[in-house]
GROMACS .gro file of C-alpha atoms in nm:
model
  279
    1UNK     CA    1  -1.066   1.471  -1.714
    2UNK     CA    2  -1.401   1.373  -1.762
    3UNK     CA    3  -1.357   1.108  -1.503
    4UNK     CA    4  -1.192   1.333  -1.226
    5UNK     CA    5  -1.546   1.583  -1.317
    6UNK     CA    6  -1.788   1.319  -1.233
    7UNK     CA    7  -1.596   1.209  -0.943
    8UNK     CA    8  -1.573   1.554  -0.818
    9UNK     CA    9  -1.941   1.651  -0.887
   10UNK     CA   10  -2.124   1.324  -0.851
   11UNK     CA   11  -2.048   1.301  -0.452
   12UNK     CA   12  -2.036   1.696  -0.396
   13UNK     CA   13  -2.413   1.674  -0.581
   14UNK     CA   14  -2.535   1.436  -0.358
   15UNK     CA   15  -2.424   1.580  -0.016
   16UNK     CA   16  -2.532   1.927  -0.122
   17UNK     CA   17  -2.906   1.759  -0.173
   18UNK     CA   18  -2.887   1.556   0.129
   19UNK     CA   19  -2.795   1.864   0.317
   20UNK     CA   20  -3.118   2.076   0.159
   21UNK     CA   21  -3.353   1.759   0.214
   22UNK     CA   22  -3.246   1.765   0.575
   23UNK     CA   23  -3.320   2.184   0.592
   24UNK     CA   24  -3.594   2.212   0.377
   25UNK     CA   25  -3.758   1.858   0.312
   26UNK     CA   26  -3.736   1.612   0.077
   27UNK     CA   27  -3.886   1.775  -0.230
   28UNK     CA   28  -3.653   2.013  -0.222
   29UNK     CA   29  -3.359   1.779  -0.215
   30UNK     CA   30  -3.519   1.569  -0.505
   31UNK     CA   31  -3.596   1.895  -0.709
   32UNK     CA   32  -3.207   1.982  -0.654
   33UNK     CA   33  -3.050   1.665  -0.746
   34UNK     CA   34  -3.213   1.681  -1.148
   35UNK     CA   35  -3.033   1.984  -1.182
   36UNK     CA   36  -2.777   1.915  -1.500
   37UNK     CA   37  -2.434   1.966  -1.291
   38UNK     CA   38  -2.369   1.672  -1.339
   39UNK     CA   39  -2.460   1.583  -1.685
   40UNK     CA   40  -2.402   1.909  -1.816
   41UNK     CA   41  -2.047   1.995  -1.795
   42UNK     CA   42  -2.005   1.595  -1.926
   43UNK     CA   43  -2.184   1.699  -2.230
   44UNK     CA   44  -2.014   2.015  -2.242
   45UNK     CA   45  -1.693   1.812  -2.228
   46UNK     CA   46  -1.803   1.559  -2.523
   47UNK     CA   47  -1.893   1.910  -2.744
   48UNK     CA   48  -1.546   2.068  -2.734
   49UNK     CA   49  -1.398   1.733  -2.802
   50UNK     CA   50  -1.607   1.589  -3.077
   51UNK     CA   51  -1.798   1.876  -3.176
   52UNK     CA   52  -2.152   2.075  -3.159
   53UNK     CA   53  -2.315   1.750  -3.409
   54UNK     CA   54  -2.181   1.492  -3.239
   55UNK     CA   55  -2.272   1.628  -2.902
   56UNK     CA   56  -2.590   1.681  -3.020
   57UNK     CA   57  -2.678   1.320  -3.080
   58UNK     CA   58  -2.556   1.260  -2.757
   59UNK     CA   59  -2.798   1.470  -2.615
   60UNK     CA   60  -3.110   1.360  -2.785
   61UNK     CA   61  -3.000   1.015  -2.665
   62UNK     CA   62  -2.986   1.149  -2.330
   63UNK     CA   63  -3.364   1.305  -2.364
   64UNK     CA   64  -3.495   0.990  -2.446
   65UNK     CA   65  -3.302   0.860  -2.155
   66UNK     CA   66  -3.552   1.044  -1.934
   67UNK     CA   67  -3.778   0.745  -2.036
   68UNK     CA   68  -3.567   0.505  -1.835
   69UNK     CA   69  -3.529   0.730  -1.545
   70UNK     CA   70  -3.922   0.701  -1.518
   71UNK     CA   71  -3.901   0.364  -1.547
   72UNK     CA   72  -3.617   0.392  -1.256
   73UNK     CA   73  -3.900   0.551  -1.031
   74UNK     CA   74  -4.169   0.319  -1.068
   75UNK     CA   75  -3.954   0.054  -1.040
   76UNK     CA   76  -3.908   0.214  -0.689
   77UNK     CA   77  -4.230   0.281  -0.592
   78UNK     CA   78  -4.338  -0.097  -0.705
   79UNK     CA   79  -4.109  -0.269  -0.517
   80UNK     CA   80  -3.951  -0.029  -0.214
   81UNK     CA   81  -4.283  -0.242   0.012
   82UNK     CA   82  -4.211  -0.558  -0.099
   83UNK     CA   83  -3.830  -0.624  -0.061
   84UNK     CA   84  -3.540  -0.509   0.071
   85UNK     CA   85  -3.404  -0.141   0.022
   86UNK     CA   86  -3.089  -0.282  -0.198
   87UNK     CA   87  -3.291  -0.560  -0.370
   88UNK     CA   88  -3.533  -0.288  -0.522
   89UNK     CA   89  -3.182  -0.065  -0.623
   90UNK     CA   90  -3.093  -0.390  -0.851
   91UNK     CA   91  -3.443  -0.407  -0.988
   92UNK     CA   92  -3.463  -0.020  -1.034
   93UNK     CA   93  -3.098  -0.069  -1.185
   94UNK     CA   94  -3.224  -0.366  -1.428
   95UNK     CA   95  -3.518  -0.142  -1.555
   96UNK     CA   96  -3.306   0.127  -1.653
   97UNK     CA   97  -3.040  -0.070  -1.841
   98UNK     CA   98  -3.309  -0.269  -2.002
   99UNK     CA   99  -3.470   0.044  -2.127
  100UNK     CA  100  -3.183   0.185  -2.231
  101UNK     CA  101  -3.060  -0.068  -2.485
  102UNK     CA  102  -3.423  -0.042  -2.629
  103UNK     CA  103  -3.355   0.322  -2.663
  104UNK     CA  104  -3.069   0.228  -2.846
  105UNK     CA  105  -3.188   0.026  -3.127
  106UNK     CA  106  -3.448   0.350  -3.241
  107UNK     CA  107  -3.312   0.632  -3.408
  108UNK     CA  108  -3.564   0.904  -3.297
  109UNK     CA  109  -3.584   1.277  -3.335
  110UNK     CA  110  -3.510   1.518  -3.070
  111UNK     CA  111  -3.905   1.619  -3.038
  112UNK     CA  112  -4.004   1.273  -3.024
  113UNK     CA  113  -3.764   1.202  -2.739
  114UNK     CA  114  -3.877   1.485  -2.565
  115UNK     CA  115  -4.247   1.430  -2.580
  116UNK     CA  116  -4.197   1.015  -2.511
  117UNK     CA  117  -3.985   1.156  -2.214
  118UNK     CA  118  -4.268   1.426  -2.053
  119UNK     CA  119  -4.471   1.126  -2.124
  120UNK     CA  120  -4.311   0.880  -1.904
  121UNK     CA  121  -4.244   1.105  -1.625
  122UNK     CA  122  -4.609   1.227  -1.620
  123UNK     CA  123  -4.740   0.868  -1.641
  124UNK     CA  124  -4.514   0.855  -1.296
  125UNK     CA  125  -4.608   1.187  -1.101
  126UNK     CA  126  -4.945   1.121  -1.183
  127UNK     CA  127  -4.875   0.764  -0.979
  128UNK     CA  128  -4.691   0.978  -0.738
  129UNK     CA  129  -4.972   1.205  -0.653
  130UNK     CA  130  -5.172   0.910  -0.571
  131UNK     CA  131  -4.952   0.763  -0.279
  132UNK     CA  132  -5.002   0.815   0.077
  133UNK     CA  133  -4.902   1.162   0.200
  134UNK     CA  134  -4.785   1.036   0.538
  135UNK     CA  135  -4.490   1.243   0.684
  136UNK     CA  136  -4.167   1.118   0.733
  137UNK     CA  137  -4.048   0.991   1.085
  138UNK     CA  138  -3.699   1.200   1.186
  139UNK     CA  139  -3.402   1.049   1.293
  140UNK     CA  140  -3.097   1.138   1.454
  141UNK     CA  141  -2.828   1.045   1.173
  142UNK     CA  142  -2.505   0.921   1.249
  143UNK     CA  143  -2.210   1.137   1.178
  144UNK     CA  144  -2.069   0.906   0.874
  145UNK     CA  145  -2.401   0.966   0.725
  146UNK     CA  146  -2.277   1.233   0.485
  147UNK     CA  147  -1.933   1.079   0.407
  148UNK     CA  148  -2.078   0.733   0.343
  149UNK     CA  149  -2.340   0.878   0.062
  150UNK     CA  150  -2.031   1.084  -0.100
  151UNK     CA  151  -1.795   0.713  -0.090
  152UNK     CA  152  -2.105   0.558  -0.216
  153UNK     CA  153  -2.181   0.757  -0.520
  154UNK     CA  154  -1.778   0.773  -0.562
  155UNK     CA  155  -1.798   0.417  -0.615
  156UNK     CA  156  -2.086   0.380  -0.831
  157UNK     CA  157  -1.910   0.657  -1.098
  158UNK     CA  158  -1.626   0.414  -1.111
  159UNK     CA  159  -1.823   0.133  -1.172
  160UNK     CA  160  -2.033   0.298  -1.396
  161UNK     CA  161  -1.739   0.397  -1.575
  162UNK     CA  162  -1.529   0.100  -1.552
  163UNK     CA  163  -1.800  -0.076  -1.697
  164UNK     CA  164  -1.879   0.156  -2.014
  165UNK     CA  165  -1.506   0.133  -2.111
  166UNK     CA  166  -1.540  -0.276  -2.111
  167UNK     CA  167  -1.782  -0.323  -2.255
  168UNK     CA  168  -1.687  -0.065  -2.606
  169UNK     CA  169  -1.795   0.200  -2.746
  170UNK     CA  170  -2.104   0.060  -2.880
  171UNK     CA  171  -2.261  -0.015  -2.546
  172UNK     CA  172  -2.088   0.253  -2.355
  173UNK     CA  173  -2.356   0.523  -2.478
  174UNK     CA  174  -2.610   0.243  -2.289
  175UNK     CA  175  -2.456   0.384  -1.915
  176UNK     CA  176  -2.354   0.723  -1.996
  177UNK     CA  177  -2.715   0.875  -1.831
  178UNK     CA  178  -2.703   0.591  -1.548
  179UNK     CA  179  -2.883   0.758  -1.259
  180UNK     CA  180  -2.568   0.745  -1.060
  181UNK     CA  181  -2.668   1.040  -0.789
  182UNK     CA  182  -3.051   0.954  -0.815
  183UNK     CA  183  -2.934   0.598  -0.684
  184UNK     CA  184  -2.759   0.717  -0.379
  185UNK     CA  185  -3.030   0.986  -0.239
  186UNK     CA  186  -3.314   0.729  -0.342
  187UNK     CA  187  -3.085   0.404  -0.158
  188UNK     CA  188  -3.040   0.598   0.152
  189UNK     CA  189  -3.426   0.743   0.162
  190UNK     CA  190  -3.563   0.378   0.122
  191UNK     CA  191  -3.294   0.240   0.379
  192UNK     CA  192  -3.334   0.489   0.666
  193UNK     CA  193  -3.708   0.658   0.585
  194UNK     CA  194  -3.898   0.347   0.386
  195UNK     CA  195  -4.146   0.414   0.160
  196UNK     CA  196  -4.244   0.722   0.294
  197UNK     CA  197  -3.891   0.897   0.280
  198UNK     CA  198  -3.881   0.736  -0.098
  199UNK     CA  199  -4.215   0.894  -0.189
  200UNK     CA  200  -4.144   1.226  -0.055
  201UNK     CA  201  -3.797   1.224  -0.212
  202UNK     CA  202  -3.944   1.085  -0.553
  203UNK     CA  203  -4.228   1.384  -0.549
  204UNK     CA  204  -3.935   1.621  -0.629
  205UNK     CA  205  -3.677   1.429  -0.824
  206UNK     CA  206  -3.936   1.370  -1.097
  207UNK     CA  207  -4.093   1.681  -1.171
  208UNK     CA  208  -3.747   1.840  -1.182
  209UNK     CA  209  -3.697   1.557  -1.431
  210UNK     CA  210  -3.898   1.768  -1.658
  211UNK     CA  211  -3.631   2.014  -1.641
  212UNK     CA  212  -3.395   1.783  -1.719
  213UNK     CA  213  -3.526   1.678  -2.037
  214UNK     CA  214  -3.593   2.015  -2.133
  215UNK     CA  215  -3.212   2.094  -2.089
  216UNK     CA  216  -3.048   1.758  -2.284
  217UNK     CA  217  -3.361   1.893  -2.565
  218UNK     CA  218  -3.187   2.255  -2.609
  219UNK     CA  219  -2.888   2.071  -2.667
  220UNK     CA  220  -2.989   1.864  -2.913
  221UNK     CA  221  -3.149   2.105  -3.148
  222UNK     CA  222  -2.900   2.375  -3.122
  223UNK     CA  223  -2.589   2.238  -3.042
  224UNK     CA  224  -2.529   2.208  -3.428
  225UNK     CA  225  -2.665   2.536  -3.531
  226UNK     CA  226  -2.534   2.771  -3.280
  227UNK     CA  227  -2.231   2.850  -3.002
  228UNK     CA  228  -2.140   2.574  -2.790
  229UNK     CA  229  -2.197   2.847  -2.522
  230UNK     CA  230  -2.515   2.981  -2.635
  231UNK     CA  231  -2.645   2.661  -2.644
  232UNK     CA  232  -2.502   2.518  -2.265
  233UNK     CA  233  -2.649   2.873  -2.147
  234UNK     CA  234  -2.986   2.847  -2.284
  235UNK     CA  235  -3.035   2.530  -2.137
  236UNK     CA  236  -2.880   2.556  -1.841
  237UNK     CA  237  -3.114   2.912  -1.784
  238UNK     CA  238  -3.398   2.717  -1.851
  239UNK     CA  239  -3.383   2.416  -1.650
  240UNK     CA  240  -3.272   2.632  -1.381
  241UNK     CA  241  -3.625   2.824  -1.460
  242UNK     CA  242  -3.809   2.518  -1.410
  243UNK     CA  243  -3.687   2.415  -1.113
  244UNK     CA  244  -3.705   2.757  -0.939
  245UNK     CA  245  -4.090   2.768  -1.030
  246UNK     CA  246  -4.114   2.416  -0.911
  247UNK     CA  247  -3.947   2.527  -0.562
  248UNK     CA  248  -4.189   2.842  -0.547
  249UNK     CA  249  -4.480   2.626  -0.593
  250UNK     CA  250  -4.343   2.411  -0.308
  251UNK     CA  251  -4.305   2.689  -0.081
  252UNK     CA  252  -4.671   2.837  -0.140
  253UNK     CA  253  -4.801   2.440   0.004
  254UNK     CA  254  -4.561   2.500   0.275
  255UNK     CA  255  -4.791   2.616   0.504
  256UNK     CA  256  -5.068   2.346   0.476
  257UNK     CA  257  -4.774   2.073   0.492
  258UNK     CA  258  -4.609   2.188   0.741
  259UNK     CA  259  -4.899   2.266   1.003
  260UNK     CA  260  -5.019   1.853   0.921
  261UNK     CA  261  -4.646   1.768   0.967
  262UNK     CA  262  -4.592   1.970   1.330
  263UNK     CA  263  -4.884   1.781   1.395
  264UNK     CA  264  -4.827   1.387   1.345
  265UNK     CA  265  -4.416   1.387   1.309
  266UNK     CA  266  -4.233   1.193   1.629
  267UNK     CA  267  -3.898   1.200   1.637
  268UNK     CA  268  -3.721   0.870   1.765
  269UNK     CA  269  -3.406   0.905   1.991
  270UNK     CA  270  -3.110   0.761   1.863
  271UNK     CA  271  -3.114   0.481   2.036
  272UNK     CA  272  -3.433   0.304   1.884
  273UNK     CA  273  -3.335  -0.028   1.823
  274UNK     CA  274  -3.626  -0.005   1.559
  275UNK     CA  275  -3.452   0.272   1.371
  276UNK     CA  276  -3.346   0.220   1.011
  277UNK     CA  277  -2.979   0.181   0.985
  278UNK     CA  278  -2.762   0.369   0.689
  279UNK     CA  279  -2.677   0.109   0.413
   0.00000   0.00000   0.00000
């Protein structure tokens, strides 16, 4: 079951964001794809199974978790100029399995998960804000775009998941909050857009990270004390909270953004040999 939900929602996650990055930019699209749907109904899942104090354990290992996402980002933004598009996926990859199993050997409390979390994702928008604000060449996508990133994160869940059941239980915590959708939106920006497309992309995913880390919090500190559903709902109202605030902020730079955009984007016809192909 819980493998039929991620492959389900994983792919379904990442079209629906590629979609609203296409409509609305891509801070939009990286504000939609930290949204828990994803990660919440697999926590829900591990609560009615093993129950509210288990699950909550689980979730205050996937706050700290948040910590390696950051570390996923700048990995990104360190190397997306300086090798290929797939090469800095396997370093991004490395830096969040590495952090993980050192989030593993602590035993930490929820609050100090949380506020190493807002830390590290602070530490990276602040980075974030300090990039180039160039905007983002368009290009005329081919029509296997969309299927391709739904196969692709298809495959990573079942690698992800293949490899958490071989290697035990004691390790398989280590890949449970593997940034399996992240991975696809943020491959595809770097491959077709570069750095620019990354950046842009990045600007949303992790601010909405904060709402992620907010939600897996909830969870952890009431998960043992209250409903199963009154926990999943606080959470889930709050993160969606965040993110709606962070979209209203978004739409009141609109204006500014999009005047500078109207006024340096080019669009290059479909058959630029120097466009970025899909990976």
């Amino acid at each position: 079951m819980l493998l039929a939900l991620k492959m389900l929602l994983a792919p379904a996650l990442v079209v629906l964001t590629s979609l609203a990055a296409r409509r609305w930019g891509p801070r939009f699209g990286g504000i939609l794809v930290t949204l828990p749907i994803v990660a919440g109904p697999i926590l829900l899942i591990i609560a009615l199974e093993h129950g509210g104090t288990f699950a909550a354990q689980a979730a205050t290992f996937a706050t700290a978790g948040n910590v390696a996402l950051a570390v996923f980002a700048l990995a990104l933004i360190v190397a997306v100029d300086r090798v290929p598009w797939w090469a800095a996926m396997l370093i991004a990859w490395a830096g969040v399995l590495l952090t993980d199993l050192g989030l593993t050997q602590m035993q930490v409390p929820a609050w100090v998960a949380l506020v190493a979390a807002i830390l590290a994702l602070h530490g990276v928008q602040h980075l974030l804000r300090r990039q180039r604000n160039d905007p983002v060449v368009a290009t005329r996508l081919p029509r296997w775009d969309l299927p391709a990133r739904a196969v692709a994160t298809a495959v990573l869940v079942l690698t992800v998941t293949k490899a958490a059941e071989w290697v035990g239980p004691e390790l398989s915590g280590v890949l449970a909050p593997f940034p399996i959708a992240l991975s696809v939106v943020c491959a595809f920006a770097a491959a077709q857009t570069g750095r620019v497309g990354l950046v842009g992309l990045l600007r949303g995913i992790v601010p909405g990270l904060d709402g992620f880390a907010l939600f897996c919090f909830v969870l952890a500190v009431t998960l043992d004390r209250l409903p199963i559903w009154v926990s999943f709902t606080a959470a889930t109202a709050l993160s969606l909270v965040l993110a709606i605030a962070l979209i209203t902020i978004g739409h009141r730079d609109a204006p500014t953004d999009s005047a500078r955009r109207d006024q340096r984007i080019e669009t290059r016809p479909p058959h630029d040999p120097d466009r970025h192909a899909a990976p």
